GROMACS .gro file of C-alpha atoms in nm:
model
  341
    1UNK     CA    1   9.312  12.770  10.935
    2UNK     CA    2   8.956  12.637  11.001
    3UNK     CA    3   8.917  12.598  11.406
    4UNK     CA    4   8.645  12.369  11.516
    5UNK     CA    5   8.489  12.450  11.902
    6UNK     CA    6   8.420  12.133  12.076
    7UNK     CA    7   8.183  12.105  12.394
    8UNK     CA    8   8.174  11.774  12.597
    9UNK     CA    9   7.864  11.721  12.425
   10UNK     CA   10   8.058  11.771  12.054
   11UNK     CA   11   8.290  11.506  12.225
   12UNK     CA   12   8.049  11.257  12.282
   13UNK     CA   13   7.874  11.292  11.964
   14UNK     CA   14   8.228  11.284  11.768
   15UNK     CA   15   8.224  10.967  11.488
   16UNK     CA   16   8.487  10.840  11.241
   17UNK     CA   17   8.303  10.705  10.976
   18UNK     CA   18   8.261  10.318  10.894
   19UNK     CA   19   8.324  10.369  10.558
   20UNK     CA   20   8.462  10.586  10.252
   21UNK     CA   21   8.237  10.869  10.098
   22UNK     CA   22   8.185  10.765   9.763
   23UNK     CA   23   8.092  11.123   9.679
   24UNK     CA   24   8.402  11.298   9.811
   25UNK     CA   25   8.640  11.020   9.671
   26UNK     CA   26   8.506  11.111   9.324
   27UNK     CA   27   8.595  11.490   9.421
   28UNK     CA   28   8.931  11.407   9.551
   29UNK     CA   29   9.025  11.206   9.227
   30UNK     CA   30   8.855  11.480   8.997
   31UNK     CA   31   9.148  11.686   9.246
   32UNK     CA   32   9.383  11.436   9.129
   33UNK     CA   33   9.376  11.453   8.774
   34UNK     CA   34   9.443  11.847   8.841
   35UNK     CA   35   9.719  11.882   9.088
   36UNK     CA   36  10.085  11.677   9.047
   37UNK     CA   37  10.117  11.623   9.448
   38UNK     CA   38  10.160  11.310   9.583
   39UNK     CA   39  10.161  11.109   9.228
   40UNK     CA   40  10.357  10.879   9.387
   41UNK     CA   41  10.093  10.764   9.609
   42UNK     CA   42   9.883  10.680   9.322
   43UNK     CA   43  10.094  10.562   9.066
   44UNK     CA   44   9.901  10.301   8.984
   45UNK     CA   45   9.594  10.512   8.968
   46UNK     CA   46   9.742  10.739   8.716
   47UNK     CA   47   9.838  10.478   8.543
   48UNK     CA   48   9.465  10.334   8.436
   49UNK     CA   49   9.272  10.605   8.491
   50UNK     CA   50   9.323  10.791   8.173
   51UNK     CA   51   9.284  10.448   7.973
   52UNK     CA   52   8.947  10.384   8.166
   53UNK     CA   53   8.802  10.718   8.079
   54UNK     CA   54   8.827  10.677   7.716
   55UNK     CA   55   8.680  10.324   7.730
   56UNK     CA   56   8.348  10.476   7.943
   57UNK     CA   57   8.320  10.729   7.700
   58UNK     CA   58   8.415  11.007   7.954
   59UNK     CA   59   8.666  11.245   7.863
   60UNK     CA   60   8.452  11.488   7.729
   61UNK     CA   61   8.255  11.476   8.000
   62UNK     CA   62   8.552  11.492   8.229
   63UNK     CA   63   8.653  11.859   8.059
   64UNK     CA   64   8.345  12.023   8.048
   65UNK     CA   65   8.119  11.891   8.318
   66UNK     CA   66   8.308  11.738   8.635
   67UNK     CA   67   8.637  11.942   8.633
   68UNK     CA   68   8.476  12.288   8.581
   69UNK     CA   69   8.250  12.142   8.910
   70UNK     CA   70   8.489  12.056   9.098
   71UNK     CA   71   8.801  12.318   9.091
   72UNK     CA   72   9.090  12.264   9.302
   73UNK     CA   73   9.076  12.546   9.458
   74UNK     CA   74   8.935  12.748   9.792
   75UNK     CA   75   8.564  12.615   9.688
   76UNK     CA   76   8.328  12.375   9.495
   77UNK     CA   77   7.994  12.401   9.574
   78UNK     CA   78   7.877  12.184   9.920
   79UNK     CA   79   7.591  11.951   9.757
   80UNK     CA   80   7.800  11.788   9.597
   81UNK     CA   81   7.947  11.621   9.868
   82UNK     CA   82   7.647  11.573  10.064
   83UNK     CA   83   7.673  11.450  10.479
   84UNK     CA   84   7.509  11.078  10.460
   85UNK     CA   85   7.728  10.977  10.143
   86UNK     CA   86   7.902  10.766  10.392
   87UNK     CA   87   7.621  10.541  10.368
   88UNK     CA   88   7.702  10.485   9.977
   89UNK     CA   89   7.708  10.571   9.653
   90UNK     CA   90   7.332  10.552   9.594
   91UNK     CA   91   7.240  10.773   9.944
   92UNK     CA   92   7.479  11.045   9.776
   93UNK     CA   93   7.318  11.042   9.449
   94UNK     CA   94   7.024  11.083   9.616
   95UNK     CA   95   7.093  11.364   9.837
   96UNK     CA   96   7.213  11.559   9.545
   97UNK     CA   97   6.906  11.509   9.340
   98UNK     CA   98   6.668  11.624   9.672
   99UNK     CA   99   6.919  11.922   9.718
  100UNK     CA  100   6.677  12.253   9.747
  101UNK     CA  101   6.704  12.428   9.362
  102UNK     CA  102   6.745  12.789   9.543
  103UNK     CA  103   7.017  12.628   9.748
  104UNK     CA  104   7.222  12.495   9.416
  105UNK     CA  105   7.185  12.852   9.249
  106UNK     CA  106   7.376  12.967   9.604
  107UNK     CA  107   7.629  12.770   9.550
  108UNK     CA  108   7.686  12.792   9.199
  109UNK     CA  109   7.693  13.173   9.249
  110UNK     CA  110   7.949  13.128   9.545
  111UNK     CA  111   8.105  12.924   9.277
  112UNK     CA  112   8.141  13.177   9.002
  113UNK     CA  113   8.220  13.451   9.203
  114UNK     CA  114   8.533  13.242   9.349
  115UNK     CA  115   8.686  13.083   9.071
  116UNK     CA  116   8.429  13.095   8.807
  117UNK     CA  117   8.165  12.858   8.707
  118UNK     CA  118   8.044  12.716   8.341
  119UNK     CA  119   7.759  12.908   8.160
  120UNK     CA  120   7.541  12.623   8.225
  121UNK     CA  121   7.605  12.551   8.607
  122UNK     CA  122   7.264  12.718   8.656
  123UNK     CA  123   7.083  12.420   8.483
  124UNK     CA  124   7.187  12.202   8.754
  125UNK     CA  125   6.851  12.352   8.962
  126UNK     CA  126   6.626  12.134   8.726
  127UNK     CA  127   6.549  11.803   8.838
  128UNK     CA  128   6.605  11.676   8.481
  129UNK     CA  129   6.915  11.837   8.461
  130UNK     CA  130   7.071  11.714   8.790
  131UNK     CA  131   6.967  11.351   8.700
  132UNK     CA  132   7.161  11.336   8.416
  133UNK     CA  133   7.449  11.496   8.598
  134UNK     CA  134   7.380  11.204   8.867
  135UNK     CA  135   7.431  10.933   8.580
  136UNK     CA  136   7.797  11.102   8.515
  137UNK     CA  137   7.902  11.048   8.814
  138UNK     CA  138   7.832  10.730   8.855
  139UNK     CA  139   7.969  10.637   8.555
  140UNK     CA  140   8.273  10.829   8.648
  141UNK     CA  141   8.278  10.652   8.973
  142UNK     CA  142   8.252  10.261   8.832
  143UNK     CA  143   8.522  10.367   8.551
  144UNK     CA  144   8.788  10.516   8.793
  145UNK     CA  145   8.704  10.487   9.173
  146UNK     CA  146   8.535  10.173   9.208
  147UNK     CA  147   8.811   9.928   9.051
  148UNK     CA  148   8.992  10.065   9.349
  149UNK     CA  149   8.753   9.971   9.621
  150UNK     CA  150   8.937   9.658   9.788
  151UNK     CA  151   9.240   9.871   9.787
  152UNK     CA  152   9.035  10.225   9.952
  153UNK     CA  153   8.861  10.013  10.187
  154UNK     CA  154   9.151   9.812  10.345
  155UNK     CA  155   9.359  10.143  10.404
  156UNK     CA  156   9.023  10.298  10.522
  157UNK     CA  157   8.993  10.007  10.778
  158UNK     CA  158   9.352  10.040  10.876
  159UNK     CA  159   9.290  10.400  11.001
  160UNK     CA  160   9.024  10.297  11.147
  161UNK     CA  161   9.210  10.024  11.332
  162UNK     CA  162   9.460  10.306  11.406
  163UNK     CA  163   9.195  10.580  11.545
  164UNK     CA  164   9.025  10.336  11.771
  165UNK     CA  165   9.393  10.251  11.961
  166UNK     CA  166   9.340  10.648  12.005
  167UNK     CA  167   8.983  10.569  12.170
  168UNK     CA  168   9.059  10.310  12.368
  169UNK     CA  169   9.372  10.458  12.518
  170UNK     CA  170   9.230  10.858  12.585
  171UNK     CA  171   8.877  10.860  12.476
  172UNK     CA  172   8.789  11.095  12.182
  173UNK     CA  173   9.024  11.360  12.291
  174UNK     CA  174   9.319  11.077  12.214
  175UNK     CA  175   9.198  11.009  11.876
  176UNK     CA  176   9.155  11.362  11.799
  177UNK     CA  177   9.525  11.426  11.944
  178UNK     CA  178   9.640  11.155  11.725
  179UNK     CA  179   9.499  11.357  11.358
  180UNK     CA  180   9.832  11.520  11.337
  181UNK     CA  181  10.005  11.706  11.121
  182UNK     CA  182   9.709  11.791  10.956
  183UNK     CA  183   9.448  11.823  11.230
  184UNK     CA  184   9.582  11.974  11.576
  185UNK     CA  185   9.396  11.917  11.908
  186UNK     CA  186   9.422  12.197  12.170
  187UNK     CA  187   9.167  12.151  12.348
  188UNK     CA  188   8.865  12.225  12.351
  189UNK     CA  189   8.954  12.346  11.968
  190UNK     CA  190   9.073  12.112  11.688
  191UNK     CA  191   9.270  12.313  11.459
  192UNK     CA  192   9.200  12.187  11.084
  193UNK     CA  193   9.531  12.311  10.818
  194UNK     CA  194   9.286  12.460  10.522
  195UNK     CA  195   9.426  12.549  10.183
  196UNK     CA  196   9.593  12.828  10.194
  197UNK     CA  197   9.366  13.054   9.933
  198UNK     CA  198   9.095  12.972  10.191
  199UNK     CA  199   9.039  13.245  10.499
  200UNK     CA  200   9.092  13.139  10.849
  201UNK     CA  201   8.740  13.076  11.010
  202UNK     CA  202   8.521  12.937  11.301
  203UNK     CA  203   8.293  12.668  11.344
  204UNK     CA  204   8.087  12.597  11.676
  205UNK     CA  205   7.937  12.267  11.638
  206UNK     CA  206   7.735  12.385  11.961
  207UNK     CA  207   7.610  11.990  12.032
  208UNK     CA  208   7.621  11.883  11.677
  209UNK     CA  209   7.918  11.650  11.722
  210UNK     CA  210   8.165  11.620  11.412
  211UNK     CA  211   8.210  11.343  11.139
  212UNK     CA  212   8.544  11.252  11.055
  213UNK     CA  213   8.561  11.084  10.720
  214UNK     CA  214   8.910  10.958  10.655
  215UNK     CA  215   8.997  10.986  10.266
  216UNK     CA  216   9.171  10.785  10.022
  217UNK     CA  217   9.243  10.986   9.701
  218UNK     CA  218   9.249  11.337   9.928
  219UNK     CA  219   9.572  11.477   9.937
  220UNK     CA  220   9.722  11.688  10.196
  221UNK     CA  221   9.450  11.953  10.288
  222UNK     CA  222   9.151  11.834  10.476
  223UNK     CA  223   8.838  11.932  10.364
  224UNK     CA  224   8.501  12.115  10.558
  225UNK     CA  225   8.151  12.250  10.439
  226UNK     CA  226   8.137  12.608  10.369
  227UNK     CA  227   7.840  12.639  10.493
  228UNK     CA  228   7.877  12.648  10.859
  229UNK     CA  229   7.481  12.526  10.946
  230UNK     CA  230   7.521  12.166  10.738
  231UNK     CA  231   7.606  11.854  10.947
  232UNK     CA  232   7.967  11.922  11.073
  233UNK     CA  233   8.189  11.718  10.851
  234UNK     CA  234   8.587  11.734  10.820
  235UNK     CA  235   8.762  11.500  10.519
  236UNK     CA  236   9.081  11.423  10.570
  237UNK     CA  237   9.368  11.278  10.403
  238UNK     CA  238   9.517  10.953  10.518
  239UNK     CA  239   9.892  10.911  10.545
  240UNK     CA  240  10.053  10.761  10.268
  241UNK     CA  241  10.302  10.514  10.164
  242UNK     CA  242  10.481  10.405   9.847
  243UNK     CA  243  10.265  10.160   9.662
  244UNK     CA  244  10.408   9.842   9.715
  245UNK     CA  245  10.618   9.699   9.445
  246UNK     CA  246  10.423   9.472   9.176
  247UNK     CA  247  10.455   9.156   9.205
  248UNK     CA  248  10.644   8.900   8.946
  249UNK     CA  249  10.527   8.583   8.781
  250UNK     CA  250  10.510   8.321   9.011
  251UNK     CA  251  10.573   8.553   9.314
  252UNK     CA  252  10.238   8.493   9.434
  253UNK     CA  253  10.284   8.110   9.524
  254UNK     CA  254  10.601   8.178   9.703
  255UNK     CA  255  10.479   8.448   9.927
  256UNK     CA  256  10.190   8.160  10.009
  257UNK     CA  257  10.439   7.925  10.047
  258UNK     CA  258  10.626   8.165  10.322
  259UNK     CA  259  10.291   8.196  10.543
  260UNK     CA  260  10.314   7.812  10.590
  261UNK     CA  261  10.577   7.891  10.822
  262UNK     CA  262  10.430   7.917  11.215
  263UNK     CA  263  10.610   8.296  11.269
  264UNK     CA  264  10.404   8.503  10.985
  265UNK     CA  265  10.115   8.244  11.001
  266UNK     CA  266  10.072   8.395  11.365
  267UNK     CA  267  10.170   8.782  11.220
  268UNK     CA  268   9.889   8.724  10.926
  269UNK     CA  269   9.612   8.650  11.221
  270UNK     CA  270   9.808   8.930  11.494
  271UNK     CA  271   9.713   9.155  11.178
  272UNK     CA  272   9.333   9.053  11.175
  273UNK     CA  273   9.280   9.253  11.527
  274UNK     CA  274   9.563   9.510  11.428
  275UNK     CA  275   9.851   9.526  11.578
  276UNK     CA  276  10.220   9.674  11.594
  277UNK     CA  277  10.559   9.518  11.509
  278UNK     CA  278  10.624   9.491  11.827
  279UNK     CA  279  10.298   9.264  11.944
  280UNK     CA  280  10.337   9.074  11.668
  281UNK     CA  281  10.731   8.966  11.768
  282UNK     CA  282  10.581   8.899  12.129
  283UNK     CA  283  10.316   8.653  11.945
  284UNK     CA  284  10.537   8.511  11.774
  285UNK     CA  285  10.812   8.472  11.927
  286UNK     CA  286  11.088   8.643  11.769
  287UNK     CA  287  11.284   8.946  11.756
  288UNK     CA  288  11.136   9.298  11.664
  289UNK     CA  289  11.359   9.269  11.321
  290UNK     CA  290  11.206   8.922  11.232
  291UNK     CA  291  10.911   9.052  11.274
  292UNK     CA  292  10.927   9.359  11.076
  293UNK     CA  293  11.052   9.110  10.786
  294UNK     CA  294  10.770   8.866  10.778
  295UNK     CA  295  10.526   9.185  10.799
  296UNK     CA  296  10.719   9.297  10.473
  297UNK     CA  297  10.659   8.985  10.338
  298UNK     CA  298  10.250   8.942  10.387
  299UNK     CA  299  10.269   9.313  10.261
  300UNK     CA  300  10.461   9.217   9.985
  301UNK     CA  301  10.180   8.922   9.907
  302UNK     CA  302   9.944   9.170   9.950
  303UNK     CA  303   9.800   9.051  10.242
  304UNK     CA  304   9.808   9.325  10.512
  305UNK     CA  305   9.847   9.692  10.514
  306UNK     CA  306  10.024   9.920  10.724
  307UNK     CA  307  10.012  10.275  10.843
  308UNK     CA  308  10.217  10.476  11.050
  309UNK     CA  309  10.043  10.528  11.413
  310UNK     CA  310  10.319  10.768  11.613
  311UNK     CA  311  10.650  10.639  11.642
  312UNK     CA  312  10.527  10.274  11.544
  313UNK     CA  313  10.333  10.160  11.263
  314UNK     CA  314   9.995   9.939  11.233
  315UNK     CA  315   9.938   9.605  11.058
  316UNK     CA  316   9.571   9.537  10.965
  317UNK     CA  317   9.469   9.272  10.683
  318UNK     CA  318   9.392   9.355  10.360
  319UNK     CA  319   9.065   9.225  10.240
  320UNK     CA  320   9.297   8.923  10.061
  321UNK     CA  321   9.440   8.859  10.357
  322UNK     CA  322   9.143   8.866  10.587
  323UNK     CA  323   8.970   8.593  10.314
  324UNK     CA  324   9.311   8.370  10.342
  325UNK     CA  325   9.254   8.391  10.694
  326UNK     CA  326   8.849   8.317  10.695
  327UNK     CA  327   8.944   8.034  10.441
  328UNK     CA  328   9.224   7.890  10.648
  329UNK     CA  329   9.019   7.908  10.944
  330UNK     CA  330   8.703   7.746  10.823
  331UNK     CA  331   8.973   7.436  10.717
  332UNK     CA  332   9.057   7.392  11.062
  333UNK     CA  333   8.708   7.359  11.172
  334UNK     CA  334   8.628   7.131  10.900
  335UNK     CA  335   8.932   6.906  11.008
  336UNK     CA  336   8.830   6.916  11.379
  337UNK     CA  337   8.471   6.783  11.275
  338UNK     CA  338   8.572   6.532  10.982
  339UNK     CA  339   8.416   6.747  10.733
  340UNK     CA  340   8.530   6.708  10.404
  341UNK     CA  341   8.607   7.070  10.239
   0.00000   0.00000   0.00000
């Protein structure tokens, strides 16, 4: 158990991120490819990554440099998840090339003595070294992560969409009460569920504030720096769902076909603000049950998203839905000014 002390100044300098960590979703996959849990939820991840791999030229690279890295386990070493990777890819890279030598010997030794590192982990204090370590992972990110991004960033918005009906409705003690199971709020203390090799601990963010980064390919067991005096950070996983069922030849124009009709035409732009089952029946008019089919159906097309917020769930767009929408929008502008698209 990892227990994080809030003061009202932590509170007001609490942030969920805008966007997903590039560096931690590339050690969440590497997690991936070493743990069977929650397959299901990536099936279709599982399905291409192995193939993409081999076609970048990776696997070998896979065995002996980025798995040996990045253990599943009570530890891997901080820098390699570095604070302002939320501002991309690049701005990750980055930080791990400036990363103090003496401080990447720490952790490498932290490293060995907790699960065991490679022979050469050591090298990884060179610049030169580190830069071509930098070049594997973005290669391993563009092979196996970044094909992914539409699909990471719409259920990355979605939580979003989902955290901020926390905000609005108790302030940043309602959207830390609403982490659950994973992350308990009793206040002034947010209780995190850590791994269960990993010792219960402290952290006082003593004005700090905390970053919560929300997680696509984590699974189960949110994440923190070891090192108690780096930015305050906590990854966590987001909740899940079957992967919608692929869709069949021709399916496509039929589900477009369906949103001509006025009920999930109004659901498709209820879901551009977010919104429940419920508010989207009150927009449009019908019954809670219609409503949860027409939602099934823009899901189905691929159009929205939803997550689970309580007892009632969350429909946001996807980012194919929010460009039907944008298109289908700018028509009806065109048509009020006689513009020809």
């Amino acid at each position: 158990m990892l227990r994080i002390h809030f003061t009202d100044v932590d509170l007001a300098r609490t942030r969920l991120a805008p966007a997903p960590d590039p560096m931690f979703e590339i050690a969440a996959s590497l997690h991936r490819l070493q743990f069977r849990g929650g397959r299901w939820a990536y099936a279709g991840w599982y399905r291409t990554t192995r193939q993409r791999l081999r076609e970048a030229g990776l696997e070998r690279a896979l065995r002996s440099v980025l798995l040996p890295l990045y253990p599943r386990a009570a530890y891997f070493p901080d820098f390699l998840t570095p604070a302002d990777a939320v501002n991309g890819l690049d701005a990750g890279l980055e930080s791990i090339l400036a990363t103090p030598p003496q401080r990447v010997v720490e952790e490498m030794t932290i490293l060995d003595r907790t699960v065991g590192a490679p022979a050469w982990a050591g090298q990884l204090a060179g610049r030169e070294a580190r830069q071509e370590f930098a070049g594997i992972l973005r290669a391993y990110f563009e092979a196996v992560v970044a094909p992914h991004a539409e699909q990471v960033q719409a259920r990355i918005e979605a939580e979003r969409a989902v955290r901020s009906r926390g905000l609005l409705d108790g302030g940043v003690e309602g959207m830390l009460a609403g982490l659950r199971p994973m992350l308990r709020w009793s206040p002034p203390v947010l209780e995190v569920a850590y791994p269960r090799q990993a010792e219960d601990r402290d952290l006082y963010l003593n004005g700090r504030g905390l970053t919560l980064v929300p997680s696509y390919f984590n699974w189960g067991e949110p994440v923190a720096f070891a090192d108690p005096g780096l930015p305050p950070v906590v990854w966590y996983s987001l909740l899940h769902e079957p992967e919608a069922r692929s869709v069949t030849a021709g399916a496509p124009d039929q589900s477009l076909t369906n949103l001509l009709g006025r009920a999930r035409a109004v659901a498709l732009r209820a879901a551009s603000a977010g919104a429940t089952t419920g508010e989207i029946a009150r927009a449009a008019g019908v019954s809670a049950s219609a409503a949860s089919r027409h939602a099934t159906a823009l899901r189905d097309a691929g159009l929205i998203t939803t997550v689970r917020h309580g007892p009632a769930v969350l429909h946001t767009l996807t980012p194919t839905g929010a460009s039907l929408l944008r298109a289908a929008t700018r028509r009806a502008e065109d048509d009020v000014t006689g513009t020809a698209v």
